[in-house]
Coordinates of C-alpha atoms in Angstrom, one line a residue:
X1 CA -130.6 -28.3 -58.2
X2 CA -132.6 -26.3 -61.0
X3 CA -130.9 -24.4 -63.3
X4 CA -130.9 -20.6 -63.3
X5 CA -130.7 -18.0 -65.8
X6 CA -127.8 -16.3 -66.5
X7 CA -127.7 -12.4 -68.0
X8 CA -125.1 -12.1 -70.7
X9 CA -123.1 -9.7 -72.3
X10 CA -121.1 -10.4 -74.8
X11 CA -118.1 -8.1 -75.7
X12 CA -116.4 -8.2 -79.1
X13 CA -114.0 -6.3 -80.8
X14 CA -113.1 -6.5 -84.1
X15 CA -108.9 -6.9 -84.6
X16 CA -108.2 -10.5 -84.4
X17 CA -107.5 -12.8 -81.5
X18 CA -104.2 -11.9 -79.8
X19 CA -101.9 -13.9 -78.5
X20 CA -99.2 -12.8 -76.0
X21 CA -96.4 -10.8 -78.2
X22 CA -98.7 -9.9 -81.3
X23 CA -98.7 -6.0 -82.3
X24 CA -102.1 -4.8 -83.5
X25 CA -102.0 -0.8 -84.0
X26 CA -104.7 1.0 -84.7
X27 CA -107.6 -0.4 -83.6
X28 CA -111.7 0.0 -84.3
X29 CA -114.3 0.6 -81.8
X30 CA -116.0 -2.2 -80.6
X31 CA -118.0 -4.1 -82.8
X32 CA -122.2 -4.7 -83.1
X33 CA -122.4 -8.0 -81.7
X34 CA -126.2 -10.1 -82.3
X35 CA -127.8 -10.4 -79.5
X36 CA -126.2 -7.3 -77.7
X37 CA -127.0 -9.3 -74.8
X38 CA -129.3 -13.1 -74.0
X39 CA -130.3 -14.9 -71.2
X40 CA -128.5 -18.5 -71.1
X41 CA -129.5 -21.6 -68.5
X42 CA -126.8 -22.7 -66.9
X43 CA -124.1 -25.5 -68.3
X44 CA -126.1 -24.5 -71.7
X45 CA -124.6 -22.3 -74.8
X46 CA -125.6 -19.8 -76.9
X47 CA -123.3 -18.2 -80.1
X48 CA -122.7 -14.6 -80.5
X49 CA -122.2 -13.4 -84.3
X50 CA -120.7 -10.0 -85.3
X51 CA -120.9 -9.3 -89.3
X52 CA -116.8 -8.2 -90.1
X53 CA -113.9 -8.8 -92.5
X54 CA -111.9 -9.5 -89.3
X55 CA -111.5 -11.2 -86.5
X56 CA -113.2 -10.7 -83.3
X57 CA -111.7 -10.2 -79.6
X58 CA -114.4 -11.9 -77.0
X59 CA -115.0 -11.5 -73.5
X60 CA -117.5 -11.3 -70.9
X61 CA -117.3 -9.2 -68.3
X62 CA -117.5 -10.3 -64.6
X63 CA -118.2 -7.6 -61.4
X64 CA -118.1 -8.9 -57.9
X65 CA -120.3 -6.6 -56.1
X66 CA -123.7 -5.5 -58.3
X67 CA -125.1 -2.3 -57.4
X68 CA -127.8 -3.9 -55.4
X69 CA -125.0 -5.2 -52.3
X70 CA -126.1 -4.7 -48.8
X71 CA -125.6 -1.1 -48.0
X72 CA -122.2 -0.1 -45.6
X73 CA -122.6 0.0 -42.1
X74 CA -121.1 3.2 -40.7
X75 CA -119.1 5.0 -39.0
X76 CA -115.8 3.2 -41.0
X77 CA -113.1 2.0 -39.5
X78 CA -109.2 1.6 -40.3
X79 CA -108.7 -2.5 -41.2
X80 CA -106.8 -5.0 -38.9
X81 CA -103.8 -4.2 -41.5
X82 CA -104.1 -0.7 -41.8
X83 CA -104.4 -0.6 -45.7
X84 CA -107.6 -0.1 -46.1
X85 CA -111.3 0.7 -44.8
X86 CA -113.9 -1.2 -42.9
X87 CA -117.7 -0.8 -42.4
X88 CA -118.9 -1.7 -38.6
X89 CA -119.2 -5.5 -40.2
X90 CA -115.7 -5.7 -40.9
X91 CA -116.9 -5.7 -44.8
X92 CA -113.8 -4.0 -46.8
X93 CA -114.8 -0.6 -48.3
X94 CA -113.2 0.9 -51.2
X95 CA -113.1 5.0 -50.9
X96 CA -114.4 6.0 -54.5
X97 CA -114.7 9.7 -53.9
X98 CA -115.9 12.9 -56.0
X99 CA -115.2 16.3 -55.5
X100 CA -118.3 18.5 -54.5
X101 CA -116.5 21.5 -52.8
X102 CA -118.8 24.3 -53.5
X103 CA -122.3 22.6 -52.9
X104 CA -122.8 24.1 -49.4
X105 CA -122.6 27.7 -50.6
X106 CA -124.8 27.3 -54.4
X107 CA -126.5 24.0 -54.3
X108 CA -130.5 23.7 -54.3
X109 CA -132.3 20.9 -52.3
X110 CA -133.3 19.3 -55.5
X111 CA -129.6 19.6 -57.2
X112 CA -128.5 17.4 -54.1
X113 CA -130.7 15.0 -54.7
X114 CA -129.9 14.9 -58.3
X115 CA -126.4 14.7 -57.5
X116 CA -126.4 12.3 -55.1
X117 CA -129.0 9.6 -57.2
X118 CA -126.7 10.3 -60.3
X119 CA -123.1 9.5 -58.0
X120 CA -124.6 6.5 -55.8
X121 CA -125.5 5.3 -59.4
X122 CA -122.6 5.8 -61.3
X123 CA -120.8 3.9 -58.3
X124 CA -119.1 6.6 -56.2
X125 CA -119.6 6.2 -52.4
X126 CA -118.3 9.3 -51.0
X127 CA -117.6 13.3 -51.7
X128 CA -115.2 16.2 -50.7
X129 CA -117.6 19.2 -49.3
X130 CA -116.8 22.5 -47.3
X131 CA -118.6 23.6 -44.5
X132 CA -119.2 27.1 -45.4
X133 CA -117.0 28.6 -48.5
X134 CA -115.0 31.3 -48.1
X135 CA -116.2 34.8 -49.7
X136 CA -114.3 36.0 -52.0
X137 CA -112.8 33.2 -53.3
X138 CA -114.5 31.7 -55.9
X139 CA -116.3 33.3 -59.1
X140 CA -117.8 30.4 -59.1
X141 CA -119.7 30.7 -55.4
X142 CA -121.2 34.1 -55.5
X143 CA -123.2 33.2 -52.1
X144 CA -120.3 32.5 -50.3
X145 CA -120.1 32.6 -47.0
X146 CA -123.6 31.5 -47.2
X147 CA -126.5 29.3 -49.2
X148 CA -128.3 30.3 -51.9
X149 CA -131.0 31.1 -49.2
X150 CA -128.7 34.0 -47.7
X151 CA -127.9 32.0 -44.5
X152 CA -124.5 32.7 -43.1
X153 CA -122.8 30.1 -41.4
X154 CA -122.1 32.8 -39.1
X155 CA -124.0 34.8 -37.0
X156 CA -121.1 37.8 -37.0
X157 CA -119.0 37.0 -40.3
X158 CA -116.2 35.3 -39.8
X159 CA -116.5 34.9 -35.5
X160 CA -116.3 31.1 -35.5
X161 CA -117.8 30.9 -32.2
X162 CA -121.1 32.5 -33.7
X163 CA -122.1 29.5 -35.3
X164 CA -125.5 28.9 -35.2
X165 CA -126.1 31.7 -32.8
X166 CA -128.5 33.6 -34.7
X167 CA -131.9 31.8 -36.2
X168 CA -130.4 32.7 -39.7
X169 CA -126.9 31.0 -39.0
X170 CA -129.5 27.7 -37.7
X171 CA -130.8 27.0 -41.0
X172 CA -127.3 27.3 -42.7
X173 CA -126.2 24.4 -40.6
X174 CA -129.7 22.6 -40.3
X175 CA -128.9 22.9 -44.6
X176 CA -125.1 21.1 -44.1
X177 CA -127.3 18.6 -41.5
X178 CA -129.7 17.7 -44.8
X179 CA -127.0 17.2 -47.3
X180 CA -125.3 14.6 -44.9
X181 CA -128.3 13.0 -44.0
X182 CA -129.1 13.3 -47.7
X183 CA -126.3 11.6 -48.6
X184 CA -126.5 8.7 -46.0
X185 CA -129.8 7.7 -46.9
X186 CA -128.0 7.0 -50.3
X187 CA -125.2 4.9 -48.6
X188 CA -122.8 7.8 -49.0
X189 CA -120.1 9.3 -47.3
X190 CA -119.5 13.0 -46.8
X191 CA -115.8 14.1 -46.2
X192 CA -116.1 17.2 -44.4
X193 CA -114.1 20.2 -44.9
X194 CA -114.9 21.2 -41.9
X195 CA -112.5 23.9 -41.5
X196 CA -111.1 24.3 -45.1
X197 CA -107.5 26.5 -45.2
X198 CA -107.3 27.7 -48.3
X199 CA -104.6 27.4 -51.3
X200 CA -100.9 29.2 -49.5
X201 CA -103.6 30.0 -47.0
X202 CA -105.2 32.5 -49.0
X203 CA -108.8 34.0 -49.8
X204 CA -110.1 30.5 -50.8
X205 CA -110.3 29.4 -47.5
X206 CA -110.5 30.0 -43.8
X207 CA -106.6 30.3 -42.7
X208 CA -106.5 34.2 -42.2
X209 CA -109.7 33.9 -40.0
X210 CA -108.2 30.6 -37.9
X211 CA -105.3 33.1 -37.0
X212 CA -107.6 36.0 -36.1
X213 CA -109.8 34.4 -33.6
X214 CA -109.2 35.7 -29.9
X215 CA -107.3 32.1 -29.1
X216 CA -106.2 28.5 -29.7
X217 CA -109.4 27.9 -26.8
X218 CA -111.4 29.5 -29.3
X219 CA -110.7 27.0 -31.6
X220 CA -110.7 24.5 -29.7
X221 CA -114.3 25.6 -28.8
X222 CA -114.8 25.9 -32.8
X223 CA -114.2 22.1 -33.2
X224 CA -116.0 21.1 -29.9
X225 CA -119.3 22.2 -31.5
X226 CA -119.1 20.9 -34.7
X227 CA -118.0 17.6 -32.7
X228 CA -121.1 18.1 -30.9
X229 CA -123.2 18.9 -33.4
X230 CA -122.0 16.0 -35.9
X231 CA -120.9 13.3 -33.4
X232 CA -123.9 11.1 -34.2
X233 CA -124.3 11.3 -37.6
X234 CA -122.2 8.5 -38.6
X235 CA -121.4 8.5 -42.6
X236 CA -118.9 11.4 -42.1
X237 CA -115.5 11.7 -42.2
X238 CA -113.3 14.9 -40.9
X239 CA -111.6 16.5 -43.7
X240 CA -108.8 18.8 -42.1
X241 CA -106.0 21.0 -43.5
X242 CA -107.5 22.0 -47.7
X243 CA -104.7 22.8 -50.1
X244 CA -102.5 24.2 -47.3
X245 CA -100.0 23.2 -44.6
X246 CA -99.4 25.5 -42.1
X247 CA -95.2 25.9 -41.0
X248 CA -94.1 23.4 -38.8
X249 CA -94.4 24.6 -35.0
X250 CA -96.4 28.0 -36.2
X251 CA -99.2 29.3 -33.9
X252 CA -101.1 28.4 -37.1
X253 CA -100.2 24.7 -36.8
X254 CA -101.3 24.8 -33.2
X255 CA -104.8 26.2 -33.8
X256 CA -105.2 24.0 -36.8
X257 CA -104.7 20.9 -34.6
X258 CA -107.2 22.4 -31.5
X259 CA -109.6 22.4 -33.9
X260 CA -108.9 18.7 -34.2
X261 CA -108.5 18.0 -30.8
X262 CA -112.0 20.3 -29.6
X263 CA -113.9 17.7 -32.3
X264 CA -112.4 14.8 -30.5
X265 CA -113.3 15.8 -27.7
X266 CA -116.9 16.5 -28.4
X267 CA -117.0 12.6 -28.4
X268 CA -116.8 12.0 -32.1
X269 CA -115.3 8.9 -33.4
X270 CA -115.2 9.3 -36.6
X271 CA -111.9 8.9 -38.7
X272 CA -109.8 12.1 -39.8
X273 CA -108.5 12.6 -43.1
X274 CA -106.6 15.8 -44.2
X275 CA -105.3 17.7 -47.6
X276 CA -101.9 19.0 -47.1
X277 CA -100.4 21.4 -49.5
X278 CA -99.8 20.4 -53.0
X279 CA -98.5 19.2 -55.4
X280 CA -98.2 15.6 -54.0
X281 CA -98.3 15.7 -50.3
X282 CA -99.0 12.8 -48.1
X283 CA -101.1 14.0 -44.4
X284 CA -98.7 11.4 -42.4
X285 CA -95.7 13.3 -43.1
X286 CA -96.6 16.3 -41.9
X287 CA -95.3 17.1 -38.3
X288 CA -97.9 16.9 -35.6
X289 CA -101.2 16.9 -37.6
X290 CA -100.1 13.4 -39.2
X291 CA -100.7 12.0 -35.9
X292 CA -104.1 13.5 -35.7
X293 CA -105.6 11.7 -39.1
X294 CA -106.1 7.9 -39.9
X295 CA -106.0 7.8 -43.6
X296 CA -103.1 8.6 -45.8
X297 CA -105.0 10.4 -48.7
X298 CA -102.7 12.0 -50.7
X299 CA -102.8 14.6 -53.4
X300 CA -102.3 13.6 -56.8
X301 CA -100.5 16.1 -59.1
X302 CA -97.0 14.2 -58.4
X303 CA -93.9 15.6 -57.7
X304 CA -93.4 18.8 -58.9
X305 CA -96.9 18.6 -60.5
X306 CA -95.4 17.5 -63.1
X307 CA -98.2 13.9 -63.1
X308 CA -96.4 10.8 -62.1
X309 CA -98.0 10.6 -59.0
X310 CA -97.5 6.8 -58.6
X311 CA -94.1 8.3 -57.1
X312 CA -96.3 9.7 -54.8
X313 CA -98.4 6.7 -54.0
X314 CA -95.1 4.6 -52.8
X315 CA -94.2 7.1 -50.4
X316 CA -97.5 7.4 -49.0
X317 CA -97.4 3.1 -49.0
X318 CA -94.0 3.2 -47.1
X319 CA -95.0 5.5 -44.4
X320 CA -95.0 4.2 -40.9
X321 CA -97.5 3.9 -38.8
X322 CA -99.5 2.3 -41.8
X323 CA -102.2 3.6 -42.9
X324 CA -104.9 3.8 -45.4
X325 CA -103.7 5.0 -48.7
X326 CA -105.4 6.5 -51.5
X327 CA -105.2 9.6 -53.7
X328 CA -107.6 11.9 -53.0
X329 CA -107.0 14.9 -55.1
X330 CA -105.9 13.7 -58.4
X331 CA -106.3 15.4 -61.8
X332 CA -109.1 17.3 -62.5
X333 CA -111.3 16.9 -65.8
X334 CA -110.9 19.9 -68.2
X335 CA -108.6 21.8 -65.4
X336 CA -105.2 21.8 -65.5
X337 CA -104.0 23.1 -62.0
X338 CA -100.2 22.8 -62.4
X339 CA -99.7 23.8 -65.9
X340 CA -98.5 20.3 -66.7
X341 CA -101.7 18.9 -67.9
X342 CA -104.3 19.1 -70.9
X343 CA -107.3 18.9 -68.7
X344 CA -108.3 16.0 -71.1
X345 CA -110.8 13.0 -69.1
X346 CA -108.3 10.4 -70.2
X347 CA -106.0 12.0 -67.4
X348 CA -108.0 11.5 -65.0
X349 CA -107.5 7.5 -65.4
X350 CA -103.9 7.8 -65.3
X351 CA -103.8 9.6 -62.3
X352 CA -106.3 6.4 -60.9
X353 CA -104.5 3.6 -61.9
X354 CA -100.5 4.8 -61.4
X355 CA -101.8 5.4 -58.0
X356 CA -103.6 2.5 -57.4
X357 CA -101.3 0.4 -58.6
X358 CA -98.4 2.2 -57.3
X359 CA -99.6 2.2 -53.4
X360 CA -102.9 3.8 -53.3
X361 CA -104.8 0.7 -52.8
X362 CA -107.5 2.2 -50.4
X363 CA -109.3 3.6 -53.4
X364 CA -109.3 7.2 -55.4
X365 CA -110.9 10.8 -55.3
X366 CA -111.9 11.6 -59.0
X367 CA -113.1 15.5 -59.8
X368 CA -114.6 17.3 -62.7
X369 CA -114.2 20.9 -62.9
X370 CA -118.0 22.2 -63.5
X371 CA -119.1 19.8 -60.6
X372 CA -116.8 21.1 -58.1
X373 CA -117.6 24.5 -58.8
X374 CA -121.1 23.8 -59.1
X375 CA -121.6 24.8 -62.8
X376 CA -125.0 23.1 -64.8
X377 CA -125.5 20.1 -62.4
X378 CA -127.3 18.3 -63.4
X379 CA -126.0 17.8 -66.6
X380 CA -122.0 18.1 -65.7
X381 CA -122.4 14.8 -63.5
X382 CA -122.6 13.0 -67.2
X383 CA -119.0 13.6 -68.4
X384 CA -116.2 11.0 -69.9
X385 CA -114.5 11.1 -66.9
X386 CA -117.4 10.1 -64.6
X387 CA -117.8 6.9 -66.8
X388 CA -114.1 6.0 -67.1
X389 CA -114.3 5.8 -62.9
X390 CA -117.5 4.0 -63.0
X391 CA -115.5 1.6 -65.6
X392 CA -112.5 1.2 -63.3
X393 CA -115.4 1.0 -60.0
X394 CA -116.4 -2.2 -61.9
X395 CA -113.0 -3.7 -62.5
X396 CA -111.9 -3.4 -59.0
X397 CA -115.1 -4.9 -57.4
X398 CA -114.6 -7.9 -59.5
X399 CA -111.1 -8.8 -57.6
X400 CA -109.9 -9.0 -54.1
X401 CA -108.3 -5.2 -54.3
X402 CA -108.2 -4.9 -50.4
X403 CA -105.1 -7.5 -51.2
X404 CA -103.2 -5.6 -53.5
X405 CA -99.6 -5.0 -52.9
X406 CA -97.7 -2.9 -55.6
X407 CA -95.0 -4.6 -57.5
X408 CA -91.2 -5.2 -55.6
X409 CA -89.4 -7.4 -53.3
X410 CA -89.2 -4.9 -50.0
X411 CA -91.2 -5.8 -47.1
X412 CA -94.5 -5.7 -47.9
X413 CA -94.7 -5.5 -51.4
X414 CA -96.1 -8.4 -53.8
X415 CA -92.4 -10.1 -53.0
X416 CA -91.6 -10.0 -57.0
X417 CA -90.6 -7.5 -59.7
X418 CA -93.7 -7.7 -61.8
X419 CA -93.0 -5.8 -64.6
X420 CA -89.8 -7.7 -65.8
X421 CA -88.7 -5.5 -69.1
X422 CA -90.3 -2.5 -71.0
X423 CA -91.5 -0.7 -67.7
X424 CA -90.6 2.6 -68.8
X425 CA -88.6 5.2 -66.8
X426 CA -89.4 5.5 -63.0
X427 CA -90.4 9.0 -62.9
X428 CA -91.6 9.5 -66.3
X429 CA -95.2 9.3 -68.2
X430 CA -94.2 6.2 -69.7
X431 CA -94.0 3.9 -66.7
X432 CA -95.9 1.3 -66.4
X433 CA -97.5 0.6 -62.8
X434 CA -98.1 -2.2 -61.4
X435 CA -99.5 -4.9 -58.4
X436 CA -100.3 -8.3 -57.5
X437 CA -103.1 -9.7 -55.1
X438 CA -101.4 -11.5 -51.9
X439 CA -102.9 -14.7 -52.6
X440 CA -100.8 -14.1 -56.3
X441 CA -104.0 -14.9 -58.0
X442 CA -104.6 -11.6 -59.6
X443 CA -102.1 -9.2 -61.3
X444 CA -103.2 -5.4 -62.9
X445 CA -100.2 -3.5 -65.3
X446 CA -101.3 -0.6 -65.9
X447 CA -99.8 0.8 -69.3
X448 CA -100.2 4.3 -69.6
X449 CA -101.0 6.8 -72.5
X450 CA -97.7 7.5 -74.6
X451 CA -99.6 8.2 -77.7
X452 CA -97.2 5.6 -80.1
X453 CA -99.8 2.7 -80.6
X454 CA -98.7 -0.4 -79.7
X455 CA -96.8 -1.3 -76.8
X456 CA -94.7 -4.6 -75.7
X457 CA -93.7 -5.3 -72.0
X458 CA -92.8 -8.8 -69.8
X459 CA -94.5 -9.8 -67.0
X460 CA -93.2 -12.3 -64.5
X461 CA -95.2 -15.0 -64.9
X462 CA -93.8 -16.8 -61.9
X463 CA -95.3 -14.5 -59.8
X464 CA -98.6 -15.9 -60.2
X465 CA -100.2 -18.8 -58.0
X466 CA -101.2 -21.0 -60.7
X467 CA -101.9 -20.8 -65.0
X468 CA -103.5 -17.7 -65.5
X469 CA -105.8 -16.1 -68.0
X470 CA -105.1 -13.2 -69.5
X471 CA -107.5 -10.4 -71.1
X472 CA -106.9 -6.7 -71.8
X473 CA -109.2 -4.0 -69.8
X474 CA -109.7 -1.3 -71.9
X475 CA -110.4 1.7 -69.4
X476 CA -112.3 4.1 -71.9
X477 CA -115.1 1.5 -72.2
X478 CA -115.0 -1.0 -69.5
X479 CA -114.7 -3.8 -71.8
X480 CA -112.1 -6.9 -71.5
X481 CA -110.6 -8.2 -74.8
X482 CA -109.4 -12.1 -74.5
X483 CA -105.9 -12.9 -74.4
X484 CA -106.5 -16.6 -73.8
X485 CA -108.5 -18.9 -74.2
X486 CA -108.6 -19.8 -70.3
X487 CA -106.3 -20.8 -67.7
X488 CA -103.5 -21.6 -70.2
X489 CA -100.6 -19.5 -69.3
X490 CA -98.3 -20.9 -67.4
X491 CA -96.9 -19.4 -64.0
X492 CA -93.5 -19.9 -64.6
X493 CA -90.9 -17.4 -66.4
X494 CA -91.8 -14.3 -68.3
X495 CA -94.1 -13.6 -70.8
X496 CA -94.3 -10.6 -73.4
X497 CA -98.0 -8.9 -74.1
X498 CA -98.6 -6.2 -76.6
X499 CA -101.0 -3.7 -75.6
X500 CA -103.9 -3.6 -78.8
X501 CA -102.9 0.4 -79.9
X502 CA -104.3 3.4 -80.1
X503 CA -108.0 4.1 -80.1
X504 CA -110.0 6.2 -82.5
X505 CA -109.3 9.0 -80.2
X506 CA -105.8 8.0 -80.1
X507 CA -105.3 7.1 -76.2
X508 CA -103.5 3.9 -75.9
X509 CA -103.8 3.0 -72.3
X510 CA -104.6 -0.3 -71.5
X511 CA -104.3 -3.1 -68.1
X512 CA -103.7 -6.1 -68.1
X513 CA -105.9 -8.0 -65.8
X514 CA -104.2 -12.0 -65.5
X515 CA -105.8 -14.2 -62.9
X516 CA -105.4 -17.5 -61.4
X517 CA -108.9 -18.3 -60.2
X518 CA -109.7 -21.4 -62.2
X519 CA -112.5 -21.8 -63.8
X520 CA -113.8 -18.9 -65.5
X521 CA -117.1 -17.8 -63.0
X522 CA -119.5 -16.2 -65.8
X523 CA -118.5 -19.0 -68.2
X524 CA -115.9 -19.1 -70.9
X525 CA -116.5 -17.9 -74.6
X526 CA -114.1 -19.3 -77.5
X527 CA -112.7 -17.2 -80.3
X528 CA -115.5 -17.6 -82.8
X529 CA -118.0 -16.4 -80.3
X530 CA -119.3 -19.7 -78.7
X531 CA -120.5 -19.2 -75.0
X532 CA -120.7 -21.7 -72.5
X533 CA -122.6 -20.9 -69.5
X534 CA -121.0 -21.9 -66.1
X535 CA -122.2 -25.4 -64.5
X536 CA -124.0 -23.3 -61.6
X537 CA -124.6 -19.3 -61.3
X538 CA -121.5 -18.1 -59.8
X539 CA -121.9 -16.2 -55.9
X540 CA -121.5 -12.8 -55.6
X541 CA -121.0 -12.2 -59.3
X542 CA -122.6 -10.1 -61.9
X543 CA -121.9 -11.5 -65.7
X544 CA -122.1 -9.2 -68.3

């Protein structure tokens, strides 16, 4: 067959080749590599250079799905297994979510479009929004209840059942019609809040109003015409509950749920999804509205919102009836909502990969303060934090991630201990997280930040399907630093990795990515920069 062209990458950075057990400190930023990138036939090789004193760390970088893959069939659906999403052709589909509360009440028509081509691109699928925003609530959403056209959502303020009863209250929701047919020309998903409650229930969202309406049939009315109204529109997903759960057998709890119920009843398929109160609960255990939703996304703040929400994320994998997990309201950038957090971007891919790894395998929510509340967007969608997900977007296309199963030997589980010493403490910041694909040909440790350089850990090597190859992911920069050179470790034991240190900016997270694949798909590249192009272009596969 004729050969094809391959697009390479090379990534090199300069510390020395590391072997399993070496302890490398401080490290540099990557190095300036000749040619930054080359086009190379296939089964042919090409040398990459970088001008240093020291050593060089190579690797190529590999992503299963470009951004070019066919586009989602919707409405989604809950997977034969119940761990994670479906589109209508059965294709698996990774939530990768971004909060966009307050665009209803002070977004333009052209800021949506700039928000939505800047997401899609940056690799996020889906977004939080509310219905209508609460007045009074935010500083940040002077237009609340309505648009920045004046448009109320209601026709009398706060009568639910006057929605769209007046031509003004129309347009509001022919707006909310635009942004979701906005977002589903670009493949996108909008999680409705379609009824948001508020923090304790308070003047952030619609809780005091739910209780003041003549009746639960009221309600229930309330959901039948959103039902009605969104029923065929099929990239949507009900958001219920928002930052508050409502006492267990209240009158509150029972209008909350015919709310539900009146938007099933309208015909409308789609799945349900809810926020309970935080700091780390988890929809299915919360009595009587758990039965209502079909994903398990949890908030992220961790017990006692004190972080370590991968505590969080095995609860929410341990719940019966199964269902999707995934955290959807993690850390915020530059916010710190529980007084036990800088508000630093690195935080945010803590909160992503201890719950991940942990149990939240469905995908994650990420959110940046000046986005959600709608502050200089454009220019807020380009943050740290936006490319750290886009990084970690990339890492988890390029492996089977539907089949991860967080690390232990209960039912269910990867059926090993991965981590075998130097975990950490359960319940602290220094634990390492962990999970194994069920085939056992893919294993991801995440090692947190603990700010002390250097870390050494053991894997269980016998956990793995066959020899392995080991590289570090570096989740600031998306870039994989060789460990070895190939399928050379064997799967048998336990093996010790050091983590390379702290960064200039002196994080020192790092995964380990090992895999038991065979033969490398974008090709293999030595330690002196030597790159071999694969015998054939690999399916499926983006190189560098």
């Amino acid at each position: 067959m004729p050969s094809s062209l391959l697009r390479v990458a090379a990534l090199g950075v300069t510390m020395g080749l590391c072997s399993s057990g070496c302890g490398l400190g401080a490290r540099r930023d990557p190095a300036t590599i000749t040619p930054p990138r080359a086009l190379v036939k296939t089964g042919e090789s090409r040398q990459f250079s970088v001008v240093e004193e020291d050593d060089v760390l190579w690797g190529i970088a590999e992503s299963r799905l470009g951004r070019g893959a066919r586009a989602p069939e919707y409405p989604l659906r809950v997977a034969p297994n119940g761990r994670h999403l479906v589109d209508q052709r059965g294709r698996p589909w990774r939530v990768q979510a971004d909060a966009a509360w307050l665009m209803s009440a002070e977004a333009t028509p052209g800021e949506v479009d700039d928000y939505l081509a800047t997401r899609r691109a940056q690799g996020f699928n889906a977004f939080y929004l509310m219905a209508m925003v609460h007045p009074g609530g935010y500083e940040a959403a002077p237009h609340a209840p309505g648009n920045v056209d004046g448009d109320p959502p209601f026709a009398s303020p706060g009568d639910l059942s006057s929605a769209g009863a007046s031509a003004a209250s129309e347009r509001y929701w022919a707006w909310i019609d635009s942004i979701v047919d906005k977002a589903a020309a670009q493949g996108m998903v909008v999680m409705l809040a379609y009824t948001y409650l508020g923090v304790d229930g308070g003047d952030q969202g619609w809780y005091r109003e739910v209780l003041e309406q003549p009746s639960r049939q009221t309600l229930f009315e309330w959901g039948r015409w959103l039902g009605d109204r969104y029923e065929d529109r099929p990239n949507i997903v009900w958001f219920g509950l928002g930052d508050f759960t409502p006492p267990d057998g209240s009158e509150g709890a029972a209008r909350v749920s015919a709310i539900a119920r009146g938007i099933k009843a309208a015909g409308a398929t789609q799945l349900f999804m809810a926020e309970p109160s935080s700091p780390d609960g988890i929809p299915g255990e919360v009595p009587g509205f758990g039965r209502v939703v079909d994903l398990n996304s949890f908030y992220g703040y961790g017990p006692e919102g004190e972080g370590p929400v991968y505590e969080t994320a095995d609860r929410a994998w341990r719940l019966s009836p199964r269902k999707p997990a995934w955290m959807q309201e993690g850390t915020y950038e530059h916010e710190d909502n529980t007084g036990h957090f800088s508000g630093e971007p690195w935080e945010t891919r803590r909160g992503r990969f201890w719950s991940v790894l942990g149990g939240g395998t469905a995908g994650d929510g990420f959110g940046s303060r000046d986005v959600w509340q709608w502050q200089d967007v454009p220019d807020s969608l380009s943050t740290p934090g936006a490319d750290y997900s886009t990084h970690a977007f990339d890492l988890l296309a390029s492996l089977p991630w539907w089949e991860l199963r967080p690390s232990g030997t209960d039912p269910g589980y990867a059926g090993a201990t991965l981590i075998a010493g130097g975990q950490g403490t359960w319940g602290e910041s220094d634990y390492i997280s962990s999970a194994l694909t069920a085939d056992h040909e893919w294993l991801l440790a995440y090692v947190p930040v603990t700010d002390t350089g250097a870390r050494a850990f053991r894997v269980s090597m016998s956990a793995m399907a066959a020899p392995a190859r080991a590289r570090w992911f570096d989740p600031a920069t998306g870039t994989y630093l060789a460990i070895s050179n190939g399928y050379e470790l064997t799967n048998e034991g336990t093996r010790t990795f050091t983590t390379p240190g702290l960064r200039s900016d002196g994080t020192d997270d790092w995964l380990l990515v090992l895999d038991a694949t065979g033969e490398p798909r974008c090709g293999r590249i030595t330690s002196t920069g030597d790159y071999t192009a694969p015998a054939s272009a690999p399916t499926g596969i983006t190189c560098g």
